[in-house]
Amino acid sequence: MSAGHPTAPGKGPRTVAAVYRDLLARAPENKMEPRMDPLWRAMELLGEPQRAAPVIHLTGTNGKTSTARIIESVLRAYGLRTGRYTSPHLSSVTERISLDGAPVPDETFVRVWNEILPVLEVVDAELTAAGQNRLTYFECVTILGFAVFADEPVDVVVLEVGLGGITDATNVADGAVSVVTPISLDHTDLLGETEAEIAAEKAGIIKPGGFLVSAAQDPDAAQVLLDAARAAGVPFRFEGVDFGVESRSVAVGGQQVTVRGIAGRYPELTLPLHGEHQAENLAVAIAALEAFFGGERELEHALLQQGVAEASAPGRLEVVRTAPTIVVDAAHNPDGVRVSARALQEAFGFERLVLVVGVLAEKDALEMLTVLYREFGDLVEDLCLTQSSSPRAIPAGELAQLALDAGWPEEDVHATESVPDALEWAVGRAEATEGAGAGTGGGVLVTGSITLVAEVRDLLGAPAAGAAVEGPPSVVPVAPGVEVFRDLGLELGDGLDEDEEEFEDIFAEDSEDSEDAGDADGGGAAGRRGNGGAR
């Protein structure tokens, strides 16, 4: 990589904190610009660092980071040097740019920032002269990520989209594999009001010469992705038709999962992550890895198991304290909250649960609180609403009113602006349950936003992800993504016809069958899938 212009000695910031202050002075992440030209210009001046290594590019609504971390872990087991770009971060901005599974060293972060700073200033000046906004926070960090990966260099880049796909800053890279995790309604003001409209944005990462791997989707979204893959002339594989979870059982500290991949079958993989959604993320990750290594070659079982066993997902159903057990989960939209609630109840044997919830302003807080009330039922009698230090956090009092609107009884609702006070209150309520000697006792779940989760992890000095906590071992049915297609008369491994079959035809046939036979659920497979699929 060439920075284009040398930085004058001592001119730039000298610490990560100083770089971060400079980044925060730019337009924030929730004000992303739907543009690509400034990124192309920066890549040109830097010598095209986005082309320095092959890329596995991920988009979707939920599950991107967990899937990216599983992919990265397996690539490392294969002996490959990895660069992973994900967002947002929990504790430090350096987490967004990871080398071999660890945040980029502070000195590398600062050095490369200063090397690219003259280029950023050139692009800023050109944008200002044209009457446009300077490079945003996210655009700058993305440019920095590509520069770091080229500087190291790495063998493979695992690249997570920030928002959408077609005009996301990461889309200057061409993925050897394009991965789409489950699509649901989020950021509707920016991406569209239906799953199909959002899928059209995310399909922008599908490029000629690549390979599409998709989680099971709403049928309209799946059709959009299928059309995009055919237009780009790339192979495609969909969860539930071409690959998926065959079976899984809950175990201490995670689960055992058997996956049918594109090229092979992988029995009883030990995954140290909780929930059916993480098993489905594993299946998507395995298919993406098979595609990356050629699509037809079975993965080495020993290396795959090593990589899967070492995968982690900080902030995703992560145990950060015991006695009482405190779990943090960064679910931040209704579908994410839904699957996390189900996963927690499956993996942990709580008699009672205390919720601590904080939500950011652009999220559907009312629906999230409604989902929590519906999913947890009598398990939760104490709900504490709070707010992180983010300026985008909904005030605790306002959240409390939304909780009442969602159906929570007033006597169960407590509100405080202080996160430490919220934790102290929740721990006290959970300890009261434990003191009563009721089974496995009480627990605390902190959820609703990644900023809240980050603050709680810092307050408690969070341990490594995947801390072992006893759960009730049991066998759980095949993943919902597979069941949708099974409803249509398809079996896992049947595959979708490369030239003729279309999702809209399959679902149209199913709709006719449902009308004839009647549907006790009040909707066909598409409707049932529309309520799930978050990761």
JSON list of N, CA and C in Angstrom, two decimals, residues 282-344:
[
{"chain": "A", "resi": 282, "resn": "LEU", "atom": "N", "xyz": [-23.77, -20.80, 12.00]},
{"chain": "A", "resi": 282, "resn": "LEU", "atom": "CA", "xyz": [-22.71, -21.76, 11.73]},
{"chain": "A", "resi": 282, "resn": "LEU", "atom": "C", "xyz": [-22.88, -22.42, 10.37]},
{"chain": "A", "resi": 283, "resn": "ALA", "atom": "N", "xyz": [-24.11, -22.82, 10.04]},
{"chain": "A", "resi": 283, "resn": "ALA", "atom": "CA", "xyz": [-24.37, -23.44, 8.74]},
{"chain": "A", "resi": 283, "resn": "ALA", "atom": "C", "xyz": [-24.03, -22.48, 7.60]},
{"chain": "A", "resi": 284, "resn": "VAL", "atom": "N", "xyz": [-24.42, -21.22, 7.74]},
{"chain": "A", "resi": 284, "resn": "VAL", "atom": "CA", "xyz": [-24.11, -20.22, 6.71]},
{"chain": "A", "resi": 284, "resn": "VAL", "atom": "C", "xyz": [-22.61, -20.03, 6.60]},
{"chain": "A", "resi": 285, "resn": "ALA", "atom": "N", "xyz": [-21.92, -19.97, 7.74]},
{"chain": "A", "resi": 285, "resn": "ALA", "atom": "CA", "xyz": [-20.46, -19.81, 7.73]},
{"chain": "A", "resi": 285, "resn": "ALA", "atom": "C", "xyz": [-19.78, -20.97, 7.03]},
{"chain": "A", "resi": 286, "resn": "ILE", "atom": "N", "xyz": [-20.23, -22.19, 7.31]},
{"chain": "A", "resi": 286, "resn": "ILE", "atom": "CA", "xyz": [-19.63, -23.37, 6.69]},
{"chain": "A", "resi": 286, "resn": "ILE", "atom": "C", "xyz": [-19.83, -23.33, 5.18]},
{"chain": "A", "resi": 287, "resn": "ALA", "atom": "N", "xyz": [-21.03, -23.00, 4.73]},
{"chain": "A", "resi": 287, "resn": "ALA", "atom": "CA", "xyz": [-21.29, -22.91, 3.28]},
{"chain": "A", "resi": 287, "resn": "ALA", "atom": "C", "xyz": [-20.41, -21.84, 2.64]},
{"chain": "A", "resi": 288, "resn": "ALA", "atom": "N", "xyz": [-20.23, -20.72, 3.32]},
{"chain": "A", "resi": 288, "resn": "ALA", "atom": "CA", "xyz": [-19.37, -19.65, 2.80]},
{"chain": "A", "resi": 288, "resn": "ALA", "atom": "C", "xyz": [-17.93, -20.12, 2.69]},
{"chain": "A", "resi": 289, "resn": "LEU", "atom": "N", "xyz": [-17.46, -20.86, 3.68]},
{"chain": "A", "resi": 289, "resn": "LEU", "atom": "CA", "xyz": [-16.10, -21.39, 3.64]},
{"chain": "A", "resi": 289, "resn": "LEU", "atom": "C", "xyz": [-15.93, -22.40, 2.52]},
{"chain": "A", "resi": 290, "resn": "GLU", "atom": "N", "xyz": [-16.92, -23.28, 2.34]},
{"chain": "A", "resi": 290, "resn": "GLU", "atom": "CA", "xyz": [-16.86, -24.24, 1.23]},
{"chain": "A", "resi": 290, "resn": "GLU", "atom": "C", "xyz": [-16.80, -23.50, -0.10]},
{"chain": "A", "resi": 291, "resn": "ALA", "atom": "N", "xyz": [-17.63, -22.46, -0.24]},
{"chain": "A", "resi": 291, "resn": "ALA", "atom": "CA", "xyz": [-17.61, -21.67, -1.48]},
{"chain": "A", "resi": 291, "resn": "ALA", "atom": "C", "xyz": [-16.26, -21.00, -1.67]},
{"chain": "A", "resi": 292, "resn": "PHE", "atom": "N", "xyz": [-15.69, -20.48, -0.60]},
{"chain": "A", "resi": 292, "resn": "PHE", "atom": "CA", "xyz": [-14.39, -19.79, -0.70]},
{"chain": "A", "resi": 292, "resn": "PHE", "atom": "C", "xyz": [-13.30, -20.75, -1.13]},
{"chain": "A", "resi": 293, "resn": "PHE", "atom": "N", "xyz": [-13.36, -21.97, -0.64]},
{"chain": "A", "resi": 293, "resn": "PHE", "atom": "CA", "xyz": [-12.32, -22.95, -0.98]},
{"chain": "A", "resi": 293, "resn": "PHE", "atom": "C", "xyz": [-12.63, -23.71, -2.27]},
{"chain": "A", "resi": 294, "resn": "GLY", "atom": "N", "xyz": [-13.64, -23.29, -3.01]},
{"chain": "A", "resi": 294, "resn": "GLY", "atom": "CA", "xyz": [-13.90, -23.88, -4.31]},
{"chain": "A", "resi": 294, "resn": "GLY", "atom": "C", "xyz": [-15.30, -24.40, -4.53]},
{"chain": "A", "resi": 295, "resn": "GLY", "atom": "N", "xyz": [-16.09, -24.56, -3.47]},
{"chain": "A", "resi": 295, "resn": "GLY", "atom": "CA", "xyz": [-17.49, -24.92, -3.62]},
{"chain": "A", "resi": 295, "resn": "GLY", "atom": "C", "xyz": [-17.78, -26.40, -3.68]},
{"chain": "A", "resi": 296, "resn": "GLU", "atom": "N", "xyz": [-16.84, -27.18, -4.15]},
{"chain": "A", "resi": 296, "resn": "GLU", "atom": "CA", "xyz": [-17.10, -28.61, -4.30]},
{"chain": "A", "resi": 296, "resn": "GLU", "atom": "C", "xyz": [-16.25, -29.46, -3.36]},
{"chain": "A", "resi": 297, "resn": "ARG", "atom": "N", "xyz": [-15.34, -28.83, -2.64]},
{"chain": "A", "resi": 297, "resn": "ARG", "atom": "CA", "xyz": [-14.42, -29.58, -1.80]},
{"chain": "A", "resi": 297, "resn": "ARG", "atom": "C", "xyz": [-14.88, -29.56, -0.36]},
{"chain": "A", "resi": 298, "resn": "GLU", "atom": "N", "xyz": [-14.99, -30.74, 0.25]},
{"chain": "A", "resi": 298, "resn": "GLU", "atom": "CA", "xyz": [-15.40, -30.85, 1.64]},
{"chain": "A", "resi": 298, "resn": "GLU", "atom": "C", "xyz": [-14.32, -30.24, 2.54]},
{"chain": "A", "resi": 299, "resn": "LEU", "atom": "N", "xyz": [-14.74, -29.57, 3.59]},
{"chain": "A", "resi": 299, "resn": "LEU", "atom": "CA", "xyz": [-13.80, -28.99, 4.53]},
{"chain": "A", "resi": 299, "resn": "LEU", "atom": "C", "xyz": [-13.13, -30.09, 5.36]},
{"chain": "A", "resi": 300, "resn": "GLU", "atom": "N", "xyz": [-11.90, -29.82, 5.80]},
{"chain": "A", "resi": 300, "resn": "GLU", "atom": "CA", "xyz": [-11.20, -30.76, 6.68]},
{"chain": "A", "resi": 300, "resn": "GLU", "atom": "C", "xyz": [-11.90, -30.77, 8.04]},
{"chain": "A", "resi": 301, "resn": "HIS", "atom": "N", "xyz": [-12.39, -31.93, 8.45]},
{"chain": "A", "resi": 301, "resn": "HIS", "atom": "CA", "xyz": [-13.21, -32.00, 9.66]},
{"chain": "A", "resi": 301, "resn": "HIS", "atom": "C", "xyz": [-12.46, -31.52, 10.89]},
{"chain": "A", "resi": 302, "resn": "ALA", "atom": "N", "xyz": [-11.20, -31.96, 11.05]},
{"chain": "A", "resi": 302, "resn": "ALA", "atom": "CA", "xyz": [-10.45, -31.60, 12.25]},
{"chain": "A", "resi": 302, "resn": "ALA", "atom": "C", "xyz": [-10.21, -30.09, 12.31]},
{"chain": "A", "resi": 303, "resn": "LEU", "atom": "N", "xyz": [-9.87, -29.48, 11.18]},
{"chain": "A", "resi": 303, "resn": "LEU", "atom": "CA", "xyz": [-9.63, -28.04, 11.15]},
{"chain": "A", "resi": 303, "resn": "LEU", "atom": "C", "xyz": [-10.93, -27.27, 11.36]},
{"chain": "A", "resi": 304, "resn": "LEU", "atom": "N", "xyz": [-12.02, -27.77, 10.77]},
{"chain": "A", "resi": 304, "resn": "LEU", "atom": "CA", "xyz": [-13.31, -27.13, 10.96]},
{"chain": "A", "resi": 304, "resn": "LEU", "atom": "C", "xyz": [-13.71, -27.16, 12.43]},
{"chain": "A", "resi": 305, "resn": "GLN", "atom": "N", "xyz": [-13.59, -28.33, 13.07]},
{"chain": "A", "resi": 305, "resn": "GLN", "atom": "CA", "xyz": [-13.97, -28.42, 14.48]},
{"chain": "A", "resi": 305, "resn": "GLN", "atom": "C", "xyz": [-13.10, -27.52, 15.35]},
{"chain": "A", "resi": 306, "resn": "GLN", "atom": "N", "xyz": [-11.81, -27.45, 15.03]},
{"chain": "A", "resi": 306, "resn": "GLN", "atom": "CA", "xyz": [-10.93, -26.57, 15.79]},
{"chain": "A", "resi": 306, "resn": "GLN", "atom": "C", "xyz": [-11.38, -25.12, 15.68]},
{"chain": "A", "resi": 307, "resn": "GLY", "atom": "N", "xyz": [-11.65, -24.69, 14.47]},
{"chain": "A", "resi": 307, "resn": "GLY", "atom": "CA", "xyz": [-12.07, -23.31, 14.27]},
{"chain": "A", "resi": 307, "resn": "GLY", "atom": "C", "xyz": [-13.40, -23.00, 14.92]},
{"chain": "A", "resi": 308, "resn": "VAL", "atom": "N", "xyz": [-14.37, -23.91, 14.79]},
{"chain": "A", "resi": 308, "resn": "VAL", "atom": "CA", "xyz": [-15.69, -23.70, 15.38]},
{"chain": "A", "resi": 308, "resn": "VAL", "atom": "C", "xyz": [-15.60, -23.64, 16.91]},
{"chain": "A", "resi": 309, "resn": "ALA", "atom": "N", "xyz": [-14.81, -24.55, 17.48]},
{"chain": "A", "resi": 309, "resn": "ALA", "atom": "CA", "xyz": [-14.68, -24.61, 18.94]},
{"chain": "A", "resi": 309, "resn": "ALA", "atom": "C", "xyz": [-14.04, -23.35, 19.51]},
{"chain": "A", "resi": 310, "resn": "GLU", "atom": "N", "xyz": [-13.23, -22.66, 18.69]},
{"chain": "A", "resi": 310, "resn": "GLU", "atom": "CA", "xyz": [-12.54, -21.45, 19.16]},
{"chain": "A", "resi": 310, "resn": "GLU", "atom": "C", "xyz": [-13.29, -20.17, 18.82]},
{"chain": "A", "resi": 311, "resn": "ALA", "atom": "N", "xyz": [-14.46, -20.30, 18.20]},
{"chain": "A", "resi": 311, "resn": "ALA", "atom": "CA", "xyz": [-15.23, -19.10, 17.82]},
{"chain": "A", "resi": 311, "resn": "ALA", "atom": "C", "xyz": [-15.81, -18.44, 19.07]},
{"chain": "A", "resi": 312, "resn": "SER", "atom": "N", "xyz": [-15.93, -17.14, 19.00]},
{"chain": "A", "resi": 312, "resn": "SER", "atom": "CA", "xyz": [-16.54, -16.40, 20.12]},
{"chain": "A", "resi": 312, "resn": "SER", "atom": "C", "xyz": [-17.40, -15.28, 19.54]},
{"chain": "A", "resi": 313, "resn": "ALA", "atom": "N", "xyz": [-18.31, -14.78, 20.37]},
{"chain": "A", "resi": 313, "resn": "ALA", "atom": "CA", "xyz": [-19.18, -13.69, 19.95]},
{"chain": "A", "resi": 313, "resn": "ALA", "atom": "C", "xyz": [-19.45, -12.79, 21.16]},
{"chain": "A", "resi": 314, "resn": "PRO", "atom": "N", "xyz": [-18.49, -11.94, 21.51]},
{"chain": "A", "resi": 314, "resn": "PRO", "atom": "CA", "xyz": [-18.68, -11.06, 22.67]},
{"chain": "A", "resi": 314, "resn": "PRO", "atom": "C", "xyz": [-19.95, -10.22, 22.54]},
{"chain": "A", "resi": 315, "resn": "GLY", "atom": "N", "xyz": [-20.69, -10.14, 23.63]},
{"chain": "A", "resi": 315, "resn": "GLY", "atom": "CA", "xyz": [-21.90, -9.34, 23.63]},
{"chain": "A", "resi": 315, "resn": "GLY", "atom": "C", "xyz": [-23.11, -10.05, 23.06]},
{"chain": "A", "resi": 316, "resn": "ARG", "atom": "N", "xyz": [-22.95, -11.33, 22.72]},
{"chain": "A", "resi": 316, "resn": "ARG", "atom": "CA", "xyz": [-24.08, -12.11, 22.20]},
{"chain": "A", "resi": 316, "resn": "ARG", "atom": "C", "xyz": [-24.36, -13.25, 23.16]},
{"chain": "A", "resi": 317, "resn": "LEU", "atom": "N", "xyz": [-25.40, -13.10, 23.98]},
{"chain": "A", "resi": 317, "resn": "LEU", "atom": "CA", "xyz": [-25.72, -14.06, 25.03]},
{"chain": "A", "resi": 317, "resn": "LEU", "atom": "C", "xyz": [-24.45, -14.45, 25.79]},
{"chain": "A", "resi": 318, "resn": "GLU", "atom": "N", "xyz": [-23.71, -13.44, 26.20]},
{"chain": "A", "resi": 318, "resn": "GLU", "atom": "CA", "xyz": [-22.43, -13.62, 26.88]},
{"chain": "A", "resi": 318, "resn": "GLU", "atom": "C", "xyz": [-22.62, -13.50, 28.38]},
{"chain": "A", "resi": 319, "resn": "VAL", "atom": "N", "xyz": [-22.08, -14.46, 29.12]},
{"chain": "A", "resi": 319, "resn": "VAL", "atom": "CA", "xyz": [-22.12, -14.42, 30.57]},
{"chain": "A", "resi": 319, "resn": "VAL", "atom": "C", "xyz": [-20.98, -13.53, 31.07]},
{"chain": "A", "resi": 320, "resn": "VAL", "atom": "N", "xyz": [-21.32, -12.49, 31.81]},
{"chain": "A", "resi": 320, "resn": "VAL", "atom": "CA", "xyz": [-20.30, -11.56, 32.29]},
{"chain": "A", "resi": 320, "resn": "VAL", "atom": "C", "xyz": [-20.16, -11.57, 33.81]},
{"chain": "A", "resi": 321, "resn": "ARG", "atom": "N", "xyz": [-21.02, -12.34, 34.48]},
{"chain": "A", "resi": 321, "resn": "ARG", "atom": "CA", "xyz": [-20.92, -12.50, 35.92]},
{"chain": "A", "resi": 321, "resn": "ARG", "atom": "C", "xyz": [-21.74, -13.71, 36.33]},
{"chain": "A", "resi": 322, "resn": "THR", "atom": "N", "xyz": [-21.31, -14.36, 37.41]},
{"chain": "A", "resi": 322, "resn": "THR", "atom": "CA", "xyz": [-22.11, -15.43, 38.00]},
{"chain": "A", "resi": 322, "resn": "THR", "atom": "C", "xyz": [-22.46, -15.05, 39.43]},
{"chain": "A", "resi": 323, "resn": "ALA", "atom": "N", "xyz": [-23.50, -15.71, 39.96]},
{"chain": "A", "resi": 323, "resn": "ALA", "atom": "CA", "xyz": [-23.97, -15.52, 41.34]},
{"chain": "A", "resi": 323, "resn": "ALA", "atom": "C", "xyz": [-24.33, -14.08, 41.65]},
{"chain": "A", "resi": 324, "resn": "PRO", "atom": "N", "xyz": [-25.43, -13.55, 41.13]},
{"chain": "A", "resi": 324, "resn": "PRO", "atom": "CA", "xyz": [-26.30, -14.19, 40.14]},
{"chain": "A", "resi": 324, "resn": "PRO", "atom": "C", "xyz": [-25.72, -14.06, 38.72]},
{"chain": "A", "resi": 325, "resn": "THR", "atom": "N", "xyz": [-26.22, -14.89, 37.85]},
{"chain": "A", "resi": 325, "resn": "THR", "atom": "CA", "xyz": [-25.76, -14.88, 36.47]},
{"chain": "A", "resi": 325, "resn": "THR", "atom": "C", "xyz": [-26.28, -13.64, 35.75]},
{"chain": "A", "resi": 326, "resn": "ILE", "atom": "N", "xyz": [-25.35, -12.89, 35.16]},
{"chain": "A", "resi": 326, "resn": "ILE", "atom": "CA", "xyz": [-25.71, -11.74, 34.33]},
{"chain": "A", "resi": 326, "resn": "ILE", "atom": "C", "xyz": [-25.30, -12.05, 32.90]},
{"chain": "A", "resi": 327, "resn": "VAL", "atom": "N", "xyz": [-26.27, -11.99, 32.00]},
{"chain": "A", "resi": 327, "resn": "VAL", "atom": "CA", "xyz": [-26.04, -12.25, 30.58]},
{"chain": "A", "resi": 327, "resn": "VAL", "atom": "C", "xyz": [-26.27, -10.96, 29.81]},
{"chain": "A", "resi": 328, "resn": "VAL", "atom": "N", "xyz": [-25.37, -10.65, 28.88]},
{"chain": "A", "resi": 328, "resn": "VAL", "atom": "CA", "xyz": [-25.57, -9.47, 28.03]},
{"chain": "A", "resi": 328, "resn": "VAL", "atom": "C", "xyz": [-25.81, -9.95, 26.60]},
{"chain": "A", "resi": 329, "resn": "ASP", "atom": "N", "xyz": [-26.70, -9.26, 25.92]},
{"chain": "A", "resi": 329, "resn": "ASP", "atom": "CA", "xyz": [-26.98, -9.61, 24.52]},
{"chain": "A", "resi": 329, "resn": "ASP", "atom": "C", "xyz": [-27.30, -8.33, 23.75]},
{"chain": "A", "resi": 330, "resn": "ALA", "atom": "N", "xyz": [-26.62, -8.15, 22.62]},
{"chain": "A", "resi": 330, "resn": "ALA", "atom": "CA", "xyz": [-26.69, -6.90, 21.86]},
{"chain": "A", "resi": 330, "resn": "ALA", "atom": "C", "xyz": [-27.84, -6.86, 20.87]},
{"chain": "A", "resi": 331, "resn": "ALA", "atom": "N", "xyz": [-28.86, -7.69, 21.05]},
{"chain": "A", "resi": 331, "resn": "ALA", "atom": "CA", "xyz": [-30.03, -7.63, 20.16]},
{"chain": "A", "resi": 331, "resn": "ALA", "atom": "C", "xyz": [-30.59, -6.21, 20.16]},
{"chain": "A", "resi": 332, "resn": "HIS", "atom": "N", "xyz": [-30.86, -5.67, 18.98]},
{"chain": "A", "resi": 332, "resn": "HIS", "atom": "CA", "xyz": [-31.25, -4.26, 18.89]},
{"chain": "A", "resi": 332, "resn": "HIS", "atom": "C", "xyz": [-32.39, -4.01, 17.91]},
{"chain": "A", "resi": 333, "resn": "ASN", "atom": "N", "xyz": [-33.11, -5.06, 17.54]},
{"chain": "A", "resi": 333, "resn": "ASN", "atom": "CA", "xyz": [-34.32, -4.90, 16.75]},
{"chain": "A", "resi": 333, "resn": "ASN", "atom": "C", "xyz": [-35.28, -6.02, 17.13]},
{"chain": "A", "resi": 334, "resn": "PRO", "atom": "N", "xyz": [-36.55, -5.95, 16.74]},
{"chain": "A", "resi": 334, "resn": "PRO", "atom": "CA", "xyz": [-37.52, -6.95, 17.21]},
{"chain": "A", "resi": 334, "resn": "PRO", "atom": "C", "xyz": [-37.16, -8.39, 16.90]},
{"chain": "A", "resi": 335, "resn": "ASP", "atom": "N", "xyz": [-36.68, -8.67, 15.69]},
{"chain": "A", "resi": 335, "resn": "ASP", "atom": "CA", "xyz": [-36.33, -10.05, 15.37]},
{"chain": "A", "resi": 335, "resn": "ASP", "atom": "C", "xyz": [-35.14, -10.53, 16.18]},
{"chain": "A", "resi": 336, "resn": "GLY", "atom": "N", "xyz": [-34.15, -9.65, 16.38]},
{"chain": "A", "resi": 336, "resn": "GLY", "atom": "CA", "xyz": [-33.00, -10.02, 17.20]},
{"chain": "A", "resi": 336, "resn": "GLY", "atom": "C", "xyz": [-33.40, -10.31, 18.63]},
{"chain": "A", "resi": 337, "resn": "VAL", "atom": "N", "xyz": [-34.27, -9.49, 19.19]},
{"chain": "A", "resi": 337, "resn": "VAL", "atom": "CA", "xyz": [-34.76, -9.71, 20.55]},
{"chain": "A", "resi": 337, "resn": "VAL", "atom": "C", "xyz": [-35.51, -11.03, 20.64]},
{"chain": "A", "resi": 338, "resn": "ARG", "atom": "N", "xyz": [-36.31, -11.33, 19.62]},
{"chain": "A", "resi": 338, "resn": "ARG", "atom": "CA", "xyz": [-37.12, -12.56, 19.64]},
{"chain": "A", "resi": 338, "resn": "ARG", "atom": "C", "xyz": [-36.24, -13.81, 19.72]},
{"chain": "A", "resi": 339, "resn": "VAL", "atom": "N", "xyz": [-35.26, -13.91, 18.84]},
{"chain": "A", "resi": 339, "resn": "VAL", "atom": "CA", "xyz": [-34.45, -15.13, 18.83]},
{"chain": "A", "resi": 339, "resn": "VAL", "atom": "C", "xyz": [-33.55, -15.21, 20.05]},
{"chain": "A", "resi": 340, "resn": "SER", "atom": "N", "xyz": [-33.08, -14.08, 20.55]},
{"chain": "A", "resi": 340, "resn": "SER", "atom": "CA", "xyz": [-32.26, -14.10, 21.75]},
{"chain": "A", "resi": 340, "resn": "SER", "atom": "C", "xyz": [-33.07, -14.53, 22.96]},
{"chain": "A", "resi": 341, "resn": "ALA", "atom": "N", "xyz": [-34.32, -14.08, 23.05]},
{"chain": "A", "resi": 341, "resn": "ALA", "atom": "CA", "xyz": [-35.18, -14.48, 24.16]},
{"chain": "A", "resi": 341, "resn": "ALA", "atom": "C", "xyz": [-35.39, -15.99, 24.15]},
{"chain": "A", "resi": 342, "resn": "ARG", "atom": "N", "xyz": [-35.63, -16.54, 22.99]},
{"chain": "A", "resi": 342, "resn": "ARG", "atom": "CA", "xyz": [-35.85, -17.98, 22.90]},
{"chain": "A", "resi": 342, "resn": "ARG", "atom": "C", "xyz": [-34.57, -18.75, 23.21]},
{"chain": "A", "resi": 343, "resn": "ALA", "atom": "N", "xyz": [-33.44, -18.24, 22.73]},
{"chain": "A", "resi": 343, "resn": "ALA", "atom": "CA", "xyz": [-32.16, -18.91, 22.98]},
{"chain": "A", "resi": 343, "resn": "ALA", "atom": "C", "xyz": [-31.81, -18.89, 24.46]},
{"chain": "A", "resi": 344, "resn": "LEU", "atom": "N", "xyz": [-32.07, -17.79, 25.12]},
{"chain": "A", "resi": 344, "resn": "LEU", "atom": "CA", "xyz": [-31.75, -17.71, 26.55]},
{"chain": "A", "resi": 344, "resn": "LEU", "atom": "C", "xyz": [-32.57, -18.69, 27.35]}
]
